[in-house]
XYZ file of C-alpha atoms in Angstrom:
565
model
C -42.474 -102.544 -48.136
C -41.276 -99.268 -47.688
C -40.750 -97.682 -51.065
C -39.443 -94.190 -50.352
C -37.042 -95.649 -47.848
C -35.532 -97.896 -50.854
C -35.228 -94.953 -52.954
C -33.161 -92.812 -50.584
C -31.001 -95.442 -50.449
C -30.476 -95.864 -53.524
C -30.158 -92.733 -53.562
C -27.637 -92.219 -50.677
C -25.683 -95.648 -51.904
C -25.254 -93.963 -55.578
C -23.890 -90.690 -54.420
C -21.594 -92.476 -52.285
C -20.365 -94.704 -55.019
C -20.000 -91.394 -57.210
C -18.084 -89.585 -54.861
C -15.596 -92.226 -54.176
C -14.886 -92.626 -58.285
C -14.823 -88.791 -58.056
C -12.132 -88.853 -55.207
C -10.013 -91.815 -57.024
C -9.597 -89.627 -60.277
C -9.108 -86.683 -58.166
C -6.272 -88.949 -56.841
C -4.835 -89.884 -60.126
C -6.280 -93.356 -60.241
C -8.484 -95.775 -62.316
C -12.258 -95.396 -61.338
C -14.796 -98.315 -60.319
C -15.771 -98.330 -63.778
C -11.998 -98.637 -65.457
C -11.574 -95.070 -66.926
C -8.226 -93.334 -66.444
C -8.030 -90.200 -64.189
C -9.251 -86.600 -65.875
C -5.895 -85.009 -64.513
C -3.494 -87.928 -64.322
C -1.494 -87.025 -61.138
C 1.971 -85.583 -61.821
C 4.286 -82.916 -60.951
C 4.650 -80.211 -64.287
C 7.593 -80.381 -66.693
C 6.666 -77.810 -68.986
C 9.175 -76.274 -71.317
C 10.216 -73.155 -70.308
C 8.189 -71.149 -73.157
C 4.911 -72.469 -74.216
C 5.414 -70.895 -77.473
C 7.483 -72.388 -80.274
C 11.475 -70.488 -79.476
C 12.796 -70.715 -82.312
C 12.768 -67.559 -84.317
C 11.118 -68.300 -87.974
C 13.540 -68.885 -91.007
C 12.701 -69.336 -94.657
C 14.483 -73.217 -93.814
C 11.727 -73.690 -90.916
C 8.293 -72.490 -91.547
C 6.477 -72.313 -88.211
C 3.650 -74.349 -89.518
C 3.071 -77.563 -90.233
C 5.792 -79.395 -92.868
C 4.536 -79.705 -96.127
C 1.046 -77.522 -96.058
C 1.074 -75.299 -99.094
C -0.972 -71.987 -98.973
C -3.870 -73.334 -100.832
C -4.402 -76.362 -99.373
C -6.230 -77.093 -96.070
C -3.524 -76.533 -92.869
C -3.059 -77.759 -89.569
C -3.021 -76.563 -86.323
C 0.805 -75.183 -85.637
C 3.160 -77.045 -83.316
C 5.849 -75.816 -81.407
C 9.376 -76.246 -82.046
C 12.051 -77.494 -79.417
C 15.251 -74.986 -79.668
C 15.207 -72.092 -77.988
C 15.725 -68.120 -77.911
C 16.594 -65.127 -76.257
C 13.884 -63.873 -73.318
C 10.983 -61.928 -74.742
C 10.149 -58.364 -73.537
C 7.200 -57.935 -71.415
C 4.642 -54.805 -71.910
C 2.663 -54.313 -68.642
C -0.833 -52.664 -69.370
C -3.118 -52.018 -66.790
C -7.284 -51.375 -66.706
C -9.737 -51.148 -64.662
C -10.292 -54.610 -64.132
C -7.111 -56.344 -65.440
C -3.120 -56.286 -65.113
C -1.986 -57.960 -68.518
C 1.261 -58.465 -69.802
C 2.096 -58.763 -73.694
C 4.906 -60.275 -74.933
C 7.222 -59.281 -77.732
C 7.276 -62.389 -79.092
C 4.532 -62.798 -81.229
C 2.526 -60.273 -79.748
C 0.848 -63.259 -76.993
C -1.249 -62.007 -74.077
C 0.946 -63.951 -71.449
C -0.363 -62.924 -68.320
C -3.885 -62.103 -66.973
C -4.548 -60.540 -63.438
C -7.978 -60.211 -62.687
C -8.732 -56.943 -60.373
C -11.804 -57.753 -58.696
C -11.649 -61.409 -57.590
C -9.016 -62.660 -54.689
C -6.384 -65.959 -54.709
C -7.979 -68.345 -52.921
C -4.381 -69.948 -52.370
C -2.580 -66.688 -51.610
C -4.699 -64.274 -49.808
C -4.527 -60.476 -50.768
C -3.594 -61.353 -54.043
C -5.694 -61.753 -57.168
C -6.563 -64.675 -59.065
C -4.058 -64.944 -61.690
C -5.941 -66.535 -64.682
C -3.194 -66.464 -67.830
C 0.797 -67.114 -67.005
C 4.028 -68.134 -68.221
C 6.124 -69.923 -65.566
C 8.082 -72.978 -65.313
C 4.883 -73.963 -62.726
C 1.946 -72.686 -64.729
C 1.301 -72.195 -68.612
C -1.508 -70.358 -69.875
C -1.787 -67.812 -72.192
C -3.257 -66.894 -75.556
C -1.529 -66.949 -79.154
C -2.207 -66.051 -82.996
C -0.305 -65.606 -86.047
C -0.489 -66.582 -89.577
C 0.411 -69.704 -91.382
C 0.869 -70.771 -94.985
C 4.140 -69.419 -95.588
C 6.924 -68.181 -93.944
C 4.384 -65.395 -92.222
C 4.726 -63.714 -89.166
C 3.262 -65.908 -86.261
C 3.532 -66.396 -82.394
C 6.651 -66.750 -82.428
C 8.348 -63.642 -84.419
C 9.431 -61.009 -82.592
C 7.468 -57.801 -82.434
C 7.954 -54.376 -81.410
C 6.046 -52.764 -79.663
C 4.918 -49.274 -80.748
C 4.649 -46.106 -77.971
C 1.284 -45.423 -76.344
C 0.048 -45.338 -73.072
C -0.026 -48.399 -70.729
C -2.112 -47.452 -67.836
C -6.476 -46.745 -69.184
C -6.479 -44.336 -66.440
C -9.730 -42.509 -66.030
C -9.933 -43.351 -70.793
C -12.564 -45.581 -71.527
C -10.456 -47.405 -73.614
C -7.042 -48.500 -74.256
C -4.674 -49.323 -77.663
C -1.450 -51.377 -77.620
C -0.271 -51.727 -81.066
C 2.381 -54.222 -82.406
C 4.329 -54.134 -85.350
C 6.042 -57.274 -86.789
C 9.004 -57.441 -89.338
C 8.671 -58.321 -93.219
C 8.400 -61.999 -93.498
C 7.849 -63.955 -96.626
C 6.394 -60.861 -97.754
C 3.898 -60.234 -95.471
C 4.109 -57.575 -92.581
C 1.782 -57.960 -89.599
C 0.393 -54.908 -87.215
C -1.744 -56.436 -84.046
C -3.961 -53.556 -81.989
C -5.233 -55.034 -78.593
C -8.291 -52.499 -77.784
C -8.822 -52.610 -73.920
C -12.224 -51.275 -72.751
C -13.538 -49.925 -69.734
C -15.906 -52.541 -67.723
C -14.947 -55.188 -69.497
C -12.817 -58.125 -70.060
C -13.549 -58.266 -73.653
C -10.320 -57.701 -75.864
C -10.733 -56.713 -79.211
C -7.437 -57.700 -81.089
C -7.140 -56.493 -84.836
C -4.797 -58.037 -86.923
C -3.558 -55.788 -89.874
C -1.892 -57.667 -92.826
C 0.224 -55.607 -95.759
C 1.567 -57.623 -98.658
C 5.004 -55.723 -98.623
C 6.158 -58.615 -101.726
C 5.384 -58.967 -105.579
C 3.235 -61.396 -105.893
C -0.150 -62.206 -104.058
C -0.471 -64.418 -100.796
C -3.392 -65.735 -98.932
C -2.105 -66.549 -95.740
C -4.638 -68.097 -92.992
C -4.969 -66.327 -89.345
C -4.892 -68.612 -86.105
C -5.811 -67.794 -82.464
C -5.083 -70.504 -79.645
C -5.241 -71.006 -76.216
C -2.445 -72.706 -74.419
C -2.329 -74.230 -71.325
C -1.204 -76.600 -68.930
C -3.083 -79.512 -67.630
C -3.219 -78.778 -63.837
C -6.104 -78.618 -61.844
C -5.888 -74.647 -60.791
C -4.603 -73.699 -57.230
C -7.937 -73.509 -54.576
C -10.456 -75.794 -56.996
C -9.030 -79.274 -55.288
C -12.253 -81.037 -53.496
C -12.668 -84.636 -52.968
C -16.157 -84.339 -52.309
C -17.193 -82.750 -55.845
C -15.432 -82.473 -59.353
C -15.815 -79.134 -61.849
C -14.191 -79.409 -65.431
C -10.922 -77.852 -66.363
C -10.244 -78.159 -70.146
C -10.569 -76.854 -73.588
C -13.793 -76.850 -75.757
C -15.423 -75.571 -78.953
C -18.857 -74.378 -80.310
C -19.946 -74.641 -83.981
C -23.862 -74.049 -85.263
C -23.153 -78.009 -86.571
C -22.214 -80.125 -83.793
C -23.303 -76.874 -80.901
C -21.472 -76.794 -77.793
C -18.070 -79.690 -76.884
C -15.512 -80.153 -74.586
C -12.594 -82.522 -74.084
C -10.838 -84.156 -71.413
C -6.762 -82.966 -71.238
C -6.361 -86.755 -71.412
C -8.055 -87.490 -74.620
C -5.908 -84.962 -76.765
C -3.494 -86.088 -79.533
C -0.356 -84.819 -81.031
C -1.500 -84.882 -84.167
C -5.295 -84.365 -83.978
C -6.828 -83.527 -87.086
C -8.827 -79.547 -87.636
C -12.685 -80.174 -87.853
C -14.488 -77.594 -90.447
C -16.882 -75.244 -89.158
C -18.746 -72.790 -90.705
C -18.543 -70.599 -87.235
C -17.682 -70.774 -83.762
C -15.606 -69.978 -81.218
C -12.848 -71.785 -78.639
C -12.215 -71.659 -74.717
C -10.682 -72.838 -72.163
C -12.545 -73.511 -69.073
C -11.776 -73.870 -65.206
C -14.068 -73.493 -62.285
C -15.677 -69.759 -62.529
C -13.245 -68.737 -65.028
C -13.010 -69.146 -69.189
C -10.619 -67.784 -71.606
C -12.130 -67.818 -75.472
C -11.308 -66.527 -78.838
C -14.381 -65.695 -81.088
C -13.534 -64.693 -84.611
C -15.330 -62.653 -86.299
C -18.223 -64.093 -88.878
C -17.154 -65.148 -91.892
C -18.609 -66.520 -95.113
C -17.126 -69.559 -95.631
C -15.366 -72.986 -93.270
C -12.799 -72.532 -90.756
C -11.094 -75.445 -88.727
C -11.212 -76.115 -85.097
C -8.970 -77.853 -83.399
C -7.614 -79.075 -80.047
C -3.777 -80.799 -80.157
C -1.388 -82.206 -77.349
C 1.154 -79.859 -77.718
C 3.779 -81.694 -75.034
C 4.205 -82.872 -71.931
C 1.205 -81.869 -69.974
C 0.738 -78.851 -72.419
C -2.238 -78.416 -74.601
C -3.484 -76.248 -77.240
C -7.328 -75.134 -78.621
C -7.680 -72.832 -81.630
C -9.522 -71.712 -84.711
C -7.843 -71.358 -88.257
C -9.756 -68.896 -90.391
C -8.950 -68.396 -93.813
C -8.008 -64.741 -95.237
C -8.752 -63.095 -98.853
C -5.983 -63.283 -101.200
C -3.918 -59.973 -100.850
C -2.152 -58.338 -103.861
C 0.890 -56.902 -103.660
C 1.184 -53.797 -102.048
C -2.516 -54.042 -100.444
C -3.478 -54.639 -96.922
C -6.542 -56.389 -95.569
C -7.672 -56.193 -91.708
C -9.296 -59.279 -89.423
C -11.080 -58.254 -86.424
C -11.862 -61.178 -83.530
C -13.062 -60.781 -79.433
C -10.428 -62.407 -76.680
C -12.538 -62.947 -73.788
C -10.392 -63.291 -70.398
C -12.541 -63.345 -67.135
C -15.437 -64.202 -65.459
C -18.006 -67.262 -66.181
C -20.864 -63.884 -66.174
C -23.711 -65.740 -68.374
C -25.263 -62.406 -69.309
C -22.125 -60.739 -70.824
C -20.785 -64.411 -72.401
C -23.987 -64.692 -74.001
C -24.173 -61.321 -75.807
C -20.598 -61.985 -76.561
C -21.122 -65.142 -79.198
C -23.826 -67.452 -79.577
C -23.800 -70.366 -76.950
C -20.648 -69.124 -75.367
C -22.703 -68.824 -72.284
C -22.728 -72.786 -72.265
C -19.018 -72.537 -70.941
C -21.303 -72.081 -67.072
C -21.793 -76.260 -67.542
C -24.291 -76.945 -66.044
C -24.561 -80.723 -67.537
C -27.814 -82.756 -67.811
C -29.469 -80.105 -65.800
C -28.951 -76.889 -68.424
C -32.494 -76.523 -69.711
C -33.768 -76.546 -65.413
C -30.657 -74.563 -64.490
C -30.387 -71.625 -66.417
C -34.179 -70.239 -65.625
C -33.348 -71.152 -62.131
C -29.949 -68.911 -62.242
C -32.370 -66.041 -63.918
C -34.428 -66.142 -61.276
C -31.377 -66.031 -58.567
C -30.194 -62.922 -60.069
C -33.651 -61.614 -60.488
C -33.726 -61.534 -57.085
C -30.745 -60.684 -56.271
C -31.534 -57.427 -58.287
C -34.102 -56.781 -54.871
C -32.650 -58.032 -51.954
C -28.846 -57.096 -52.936
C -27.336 -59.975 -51.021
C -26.621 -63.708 -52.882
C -26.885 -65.224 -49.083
C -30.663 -64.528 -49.233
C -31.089 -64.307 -52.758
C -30.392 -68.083 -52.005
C -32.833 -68.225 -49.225
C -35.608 -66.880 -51.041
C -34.734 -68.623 -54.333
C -34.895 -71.858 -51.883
C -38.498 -71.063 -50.303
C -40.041 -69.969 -53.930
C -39.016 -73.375 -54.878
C -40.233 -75.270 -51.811
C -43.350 -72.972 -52.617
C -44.141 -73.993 -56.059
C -43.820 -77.790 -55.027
C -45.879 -77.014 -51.823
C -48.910 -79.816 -53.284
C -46.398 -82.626 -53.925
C -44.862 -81.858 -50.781
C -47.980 -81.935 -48.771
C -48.927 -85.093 -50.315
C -45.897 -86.610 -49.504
C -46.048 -85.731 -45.958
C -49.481 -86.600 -45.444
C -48.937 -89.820 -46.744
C -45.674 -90.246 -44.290
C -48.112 -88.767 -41.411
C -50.416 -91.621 -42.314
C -47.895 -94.125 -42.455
C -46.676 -92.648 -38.865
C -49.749 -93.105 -37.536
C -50.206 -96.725 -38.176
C -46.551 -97.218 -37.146
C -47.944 -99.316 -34.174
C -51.180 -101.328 -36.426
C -48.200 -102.330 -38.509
C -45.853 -103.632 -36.108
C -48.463 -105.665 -34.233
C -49.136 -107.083 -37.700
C -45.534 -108.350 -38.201
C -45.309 -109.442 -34.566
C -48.638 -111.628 -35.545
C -47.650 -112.758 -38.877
C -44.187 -113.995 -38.059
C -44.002 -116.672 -39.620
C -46.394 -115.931 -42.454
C -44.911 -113.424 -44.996
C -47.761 -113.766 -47.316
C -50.388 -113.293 -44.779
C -48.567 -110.006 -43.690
C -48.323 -109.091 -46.719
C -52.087 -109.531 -47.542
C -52.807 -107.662 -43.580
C -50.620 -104.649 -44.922
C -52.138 -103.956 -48.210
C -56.035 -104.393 -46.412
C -54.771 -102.139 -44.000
C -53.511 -99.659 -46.144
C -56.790 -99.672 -48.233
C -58.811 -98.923 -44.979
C -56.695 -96.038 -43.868
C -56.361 -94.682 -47.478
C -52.697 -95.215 -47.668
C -50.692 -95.023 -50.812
C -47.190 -96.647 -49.864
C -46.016 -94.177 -52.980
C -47.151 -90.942 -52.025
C -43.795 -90.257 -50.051
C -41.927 -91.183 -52.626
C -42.889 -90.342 -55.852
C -43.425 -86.207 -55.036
C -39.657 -86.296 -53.948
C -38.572 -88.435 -56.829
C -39.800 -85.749 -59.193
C -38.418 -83.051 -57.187
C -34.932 -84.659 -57.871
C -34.126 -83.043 -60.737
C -34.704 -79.456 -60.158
C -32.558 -79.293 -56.471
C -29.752 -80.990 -58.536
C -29.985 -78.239 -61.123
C -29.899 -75.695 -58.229
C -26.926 -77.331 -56.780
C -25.238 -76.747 -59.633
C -26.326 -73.389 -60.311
C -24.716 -72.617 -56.473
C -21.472 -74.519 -57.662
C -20.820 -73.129 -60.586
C -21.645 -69.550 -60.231
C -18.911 -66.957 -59.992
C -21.270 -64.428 -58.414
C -21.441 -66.669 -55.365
C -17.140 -65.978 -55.650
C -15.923 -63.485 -52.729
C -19.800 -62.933 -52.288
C -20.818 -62.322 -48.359
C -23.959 -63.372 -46.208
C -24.270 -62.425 -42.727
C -21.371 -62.007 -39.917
C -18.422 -64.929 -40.691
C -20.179 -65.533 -43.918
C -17.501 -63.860 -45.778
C -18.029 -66.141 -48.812
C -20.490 -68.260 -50.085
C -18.551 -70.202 -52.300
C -16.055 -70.949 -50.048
C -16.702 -73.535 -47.154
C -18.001 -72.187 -43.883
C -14.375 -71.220 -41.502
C -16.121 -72.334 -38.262
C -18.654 -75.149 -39.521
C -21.190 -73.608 -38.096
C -23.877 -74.058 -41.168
C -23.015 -77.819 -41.176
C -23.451 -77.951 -38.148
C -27.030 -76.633 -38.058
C -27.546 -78.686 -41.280
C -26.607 -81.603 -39.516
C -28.974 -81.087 -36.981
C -31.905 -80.373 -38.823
C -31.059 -83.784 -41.059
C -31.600 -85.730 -37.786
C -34.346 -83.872 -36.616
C -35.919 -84.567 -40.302
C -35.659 -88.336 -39.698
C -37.150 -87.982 -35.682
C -40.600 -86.607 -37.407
C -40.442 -89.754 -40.052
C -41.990 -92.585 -39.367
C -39.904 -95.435 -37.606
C -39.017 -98.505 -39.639
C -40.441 -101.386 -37.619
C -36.868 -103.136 -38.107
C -34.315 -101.739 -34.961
C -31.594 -102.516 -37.741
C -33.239 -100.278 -40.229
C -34.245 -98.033 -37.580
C -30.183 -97.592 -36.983
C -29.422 -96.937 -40.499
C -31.916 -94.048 -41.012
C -30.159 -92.502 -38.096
C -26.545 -93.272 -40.056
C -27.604 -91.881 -43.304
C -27.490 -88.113 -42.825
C -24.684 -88.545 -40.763
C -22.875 -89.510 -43.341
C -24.504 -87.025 -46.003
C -23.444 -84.225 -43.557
C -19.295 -85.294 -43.547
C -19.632 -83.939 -47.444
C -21.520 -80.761 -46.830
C -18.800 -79.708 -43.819
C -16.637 -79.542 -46.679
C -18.853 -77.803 -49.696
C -19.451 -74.019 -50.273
C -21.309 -71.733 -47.686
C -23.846 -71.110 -50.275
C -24.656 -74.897 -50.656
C -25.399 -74.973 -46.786
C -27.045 -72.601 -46.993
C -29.964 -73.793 -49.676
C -29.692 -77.851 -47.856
C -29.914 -75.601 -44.326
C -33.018 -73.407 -45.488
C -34.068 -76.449 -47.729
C -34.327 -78.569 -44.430
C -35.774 -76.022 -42.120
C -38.887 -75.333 -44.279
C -39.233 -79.148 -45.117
C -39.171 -79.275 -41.409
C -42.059 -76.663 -40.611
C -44.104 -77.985 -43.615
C -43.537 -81.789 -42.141
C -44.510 -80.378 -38.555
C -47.766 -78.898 -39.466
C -49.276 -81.649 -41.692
C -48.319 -84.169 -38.573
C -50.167 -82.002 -36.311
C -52.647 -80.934 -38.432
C -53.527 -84.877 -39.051
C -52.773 -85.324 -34.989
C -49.649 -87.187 -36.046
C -49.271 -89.591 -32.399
C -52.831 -90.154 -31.836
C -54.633 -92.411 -33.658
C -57.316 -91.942 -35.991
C -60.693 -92.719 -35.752
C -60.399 -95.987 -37.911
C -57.720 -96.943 -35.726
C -59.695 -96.257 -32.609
C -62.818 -97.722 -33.896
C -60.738 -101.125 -34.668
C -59.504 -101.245 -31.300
């Protein structure tokens, strides 16, 4: 029996299973396996705010009914009437267009400089917005009492709007006196970054003392973002939290409740996530719990955030909060430095602790050669490098098995009728030639894991985004325009299976022919930069395959086989 041919397909009988669940919840259905679809197909019927519209009154407390200042709150909901149309304060960097609204100070709309649409070219990707269409934007405000909170009116204070050649940028906010608290926000906008530090000033302006709580949330729809549709593989769009305790989570859109419950902390930090791109509020530290939470907020809108409690204030004093609003980029180095495991947001699954020293080595040497295309070729042949002895082995032992291709079918032909004296011909034959039916198959088995963890680190990084290789490789995370890598790829794949040995059965024979026909459909459809490791992946396997079969005279039999003859 041919073992390593069982595992590949098993192998190649899995992945197709997998891809077809993956392509029925991309579709909106039930899986194989009964679970309902991630993003239940469905066309958008957001409100036309995100935000709660109602303007706050002593009557109707934005928060939560019945929460009194000193006991624990809940995340706040939104209310259903509505109000007049917010003003809009366009600032601009170096590496963002943002607009902030006037009411409650939200950061509504995110254009990010440096990266292009994939679904409108010449544009850039738009990552926060507030459309009937597309909801996504980031909130705070205070609860406990009838406080200021995103959904009071601000004004907006003068200052500039454009950082110009500054190295930083200040948009100040100024809210009115409610319940006898008055609220000043400063977004600080610096230079080479898409880190957002937003103060929050808070003046009792009444008699008595308050201790209001401070929340930040992200908001968002539950679409699947323009350009990141594939039925041939699936990346995670949805909210998620970190907390020393219970370390890095995210949830499924699907699995949020109206009335989820906060979880205490004693730190953290919450995102959103989409392919390449993550939103995510970190507070700063603080002595003490805070609550995380995620909440349905409506139909097909949904809600993350962090409730941090404040000092209590006496009258006529102010205290200041200080917390980071990342909007950008899934760049591990600068979300690592940021907060502790916000990095993590990058998911690289099962894989993480193969993938990320595999990523530090792609960008170490992509610090050299200055080009991702053969940053991933080189990454690819240090890899085939250090697994160069398994490799060999493998091959040798295929060579062998190649080379008493004919021994063996001359031994079925004889033993027909006899499985048990084939059997018993096979194994005495493989103990003369010193063949180990297992040595092609186990060095690739334990290979497995680290070319899935580079797979992912392709898929999922945003460097690869925009990133060119050679001539039409314009970029690698984007699928090849003219096919021309799959192509090759494809060719190579059959070429592969021309230096294997030949399964004695024609039917078996067929199907080793069918497989990476059918592997290469998927990979005319994945990123450049995936072709591009499989392609260079293939070609050295090739070279090292055609070497060892020459090398062992691969097609001429050896000098047991002679002798026995």
């Amino acid at each position: 029996m041919d073992l390593r041919r069982s595992v590949l397909w098993v192998v190649f009988t899995m992945s197709m299973i997998f891809l077809y669940n993956s392509w029925l919840r991309y579709n909106g259905e039930t899986d194989l396996f009964g679970t309902p679809p991630a993003h239940p197909a469905q066309v958008a019927s957001a409100p036309t705010s995100a935000v709660p519209q109602a303007a706050p009154t002593a009557a109707t407390p934005p928060n939560i009914a019945g929460a009194a200042a000193t006991a624990p709150l809940s995340a706040p909901v939104a209310a259903a009437s509505a109000a007049p149309a917010a003003q809009l304060t366009t600032i601009r960097t170096d590496l963002m267009d943002v607009k902030i609204s006037s009411r409650g100070g939200n950061l509504v709309y995110a254009k990010l400089l440096k990266y292009e649409s994939r679904t409108e070219p010449g544009k850039n990707v738009v990552l926060f917005d507030d459309t009937v269409s597309n909801k996504y934007m980031a909130q705070s405000g205070l609860i406990g009492g009838d406080f200021p909170n995103h959904e009071t009116e601000m004004t907006v204070l003068p200052g500039p709007r454009d950082m110009g050649n500054a190295k930083t940028l200040q948009v100040k906010l100024i809210s009115p006196d409610l319940g006898g608290i008055k609220l000043e926000r400063t977004y600080t906008f610096t230079r080479d970054s898409y880190v957002v530090n937003v103060q929050n000033t808070i003046t009792n302006t009444g008699s008595a003392a308050v201790a209001p709580q401070m929340y930040m949330q992200l908001v968002r729809d539950g679409n699947t973002p323009a350009g990141d549709e594939s039925h041939f593989y699936h990346t995670y769009t949805g909210p998620a939290y970190y907390d020393n305790a219970n370390k890095f989570q995210k949830f499924e859109f699907k699995d949020l409740k109206t009335n989820e419950a906060p979880k205490k902390a004693d730190s953290g930090w919450v995102a959103m996530i989409q392919h390449y791109f993550v939103s995510a509020w970190v507070p700063e530290p603080y002595e003490g719990s805070r609550d995380l939470y995620t909440r349905k907020l409506g139909d097909n809108l949904y809600a993350v955030g962090v409730i941090q409690p404040l000092p209590q204030i006496a009258p006529g004093k102010s205290i200041t909060t200080d917390a980071k609003l990342f909007v950008g980029p899934e760049l591990e180095s600068t979300l690592g430095a940021l907060a502790p495991g916000l990095e993590l947001v990058k998911d690289y699954g099962w894989v993480t602790i193969l993938a990320k020293p595999i990523f530090w080595l792609l960008e170490m040497i992509h610090k050299v050669v200055q080009n991702w295309g053969w940053s991933i070729i080189v990454l690819t042949l240090l890899i085939k490098l250090a697994f160069f002895p398994l490799t060999a082995a493998s091959y040798k032992s295929m060579a062998r098995m190649k080379a008493v291709g004919p021994r063996i079918n001359a031994l079925r032909e004889s033993y027909k009728g006899d499985q048990a004296k084939m059997n018993q011909a096979m194994v005495e034959l493989y103990r003369k030639e010193k063949i180990n039916p297992l040595g092609g198959c186990l060095p690739i088995v334990i290979q497995i894991p680290v070319f899935i963890a580079l797979y992912w680190v392709l898929l999922s990084s945003v460097e690869l985004r925009g990133a060119p290789w050679i001539l039409w490789i314009h970029d690698l995370s984007a699928k090849d325009p003219y096919y021309i890598l799959p192509a090759i790829m494809t060719a190579t794949s059959f070429l592969q299976v021309k230096l294997n040995p030949t399964p004695p059965d024609p039917m078996q024979a067929r199907l080793m022919w069918i497989m990476p026909a059918a592997f290469s459909i998927m990979f005319f459809f994945f990123p450049a930069g995936l072709v591009l490791y499989w392609l260079t992946n293939n070609t050295t396997s090739i070279a090292q395959q055609w070497f060892i079969n020459k090398k062992m005279g691969v097609g001429v039999l050896t000098d047991t086989t002679a002798a026995a003859k």
